[in-house]
């Protein structure tokens, strides 16, 4: 037995504890319940007294050496009390999963910021609407094709309750309840009964603008839209207005911006024309003002409406609108670094 004790004393004298694993091995072998020290003390109990006197001294020496090693090292490593597992504090943590803003939200926010800088305020209204706010008050003739079942999701007929097909409905809600001057932008989701493809979807997002005051002119509209286009696409951007038709504006126009991809030289995105269409606009039709009990002899105004997905496609060169609504993380994570 003395030889056994001496052997372990020698081992402990040259033992080096360098890691949590070393310490755990030492703990199990020497200081645990079934370790060397306890085992030798059990054997020691059955020795005759004269041997106990000699061996006891060595055995105590071994015990003290083992305890000293344990005491000196256990604080260097931390124990998790629940699992009694050794944790290495130097180990780097697992990376945190970061979320990202949706590209449509990024562009919506940017557009809102541009308009609020020149005094517009944000308004909103319901997505479930009635015929008056979506069509009739906006001067849509009864037989207009946009009222047709093909374009509109009706919830009930007679009375007609439907999902709004454009954010222009909120123009009416605001003009019915507020007095001019009115200077608002209206971001929101709209619905259309269209076949889903790379270019169209059954729902998408628009931003509507409305400015009503005394003596508002087409020149004001043009200046506001030029400012907006240059803030969004860069100072070099040019705009052009082409005559168009909307029931609620007279005169009406569609606005193109010089192609931000080829700088107007011609590329597949602008179909080699150098221009891309981004919004519809015009002077609010006097009938619409009168429908909202605003005197069209005193007040005039302009309105415009744009599709956020269309502008997002142009800004980030996305070719398929369906990507916005599929929640594919491989797509969404590409926007982590934006904003
Ligand atoms: N509401 C139109 C649409 O959804 C867009 C639009 C065009 C809005 C001209 C306007 C405007 O306010 O003046 O296609």
PDB file of C-alpha atoms in Angstrom, residues 128-131 134-135 145-165 193:
ATOM      1  CA  UNK A 128     -62.426  47.476 -46.577  1.00  0.00           C
ATOM      2  CA  UNK A 129     -64.345  50.259 -48.294  1.00  0.00           C
ATOM      3  CA  UNK A 130     -67.676  51.170 -49.881  1.00  0.00           C
ATOM      4  CA  UNK A 131     -68.450  52.068 -53.471  1.00  0.00           C
ATOM      5  CA  UNK A 134     -63.488  54.024 -53.976  1.00  0.00           C
ATOM      6  CA  UNK A 135     -65.488  54.931 -57.088  1.00  0.00           C
ATOM      7  CA  UNK A 145     -64.451  48.951 -66.247  1.00  0.00           C
ATOM      8  CA  UNK A 146     -62.609  49.305 -62.901  1.00  0.00           C
ATOM      9  CA  UNK A 147     -65.941  48.729 -61.125  1.00  0.00           C
ATOM     10  CA  UNK A 148     -66.179  45.406 -62.895  1.00  0.00           C
ATOM     11  CA  UNK A 149     -65.939  42.127 -60.960  1.00  0.00           C
ATOM     12  CA  UNK A 150     -62.708  41.385 -62.834  1.00  0.00           C
ATOM     13  CA  UNK A 151     -60.773  44.121 -61.090  1.00  0.00           C
ATOM     14  CA  UNK A 152     -62.436  44.456 -57.721  1.00  0.00           C
ATOM     15  CA  UNK A 153     -62.817  42.006 -54.858  1.00  0.00           C
ATOM     16  CA  UNK A 154     -66.378  42.572 -53.663  1.00  0.00           C
ATOM     17  CA  UNK A 155     -67.290  41.476 -50.144  1.00  0.00           C
ATOM     18  CA  UNK A 156     -71.021  42.192 -50.543  1.00  0.00           C
ATOM     19  CA  UNK A 157     -73.152  43.613 -53.394  1.00  0.00           C
ATOM     20  CA  UNK A 158     -76.029  46.013 -52.681  1.00  0.00           C
ATOM     21  CA  UNK A 159     -74.674  47.674 -50.696  1.00  0.00           C
ATOM     22  CA  UNK A 160     -71.299  47.331 -52.386  1.00  0.00           C
ATOM     23  CA  UNK A 161     -68.596  46.637 -49.804  1.00  0.00           C
ATOM     24  CA  UNK A 162     -65.201  45.889 -51.307  1.00  0.00           C
ATOM     25  CA  UNK A 163     -61.436  45.783 -50.849  1.00  0.00           C
ATOM     26  CA  UNK A 164     -60.094  49.144 -51.991  1.00  0.00           C
ATOM     27  CA  UNK A 165     -58.421  49.011 -55.407  1.00  0.00           C
ATOM     28  CA  UNK A 193     -58.541  40.772 -58.803  1.00  0.00           C
TER      29      UNK A 193
END
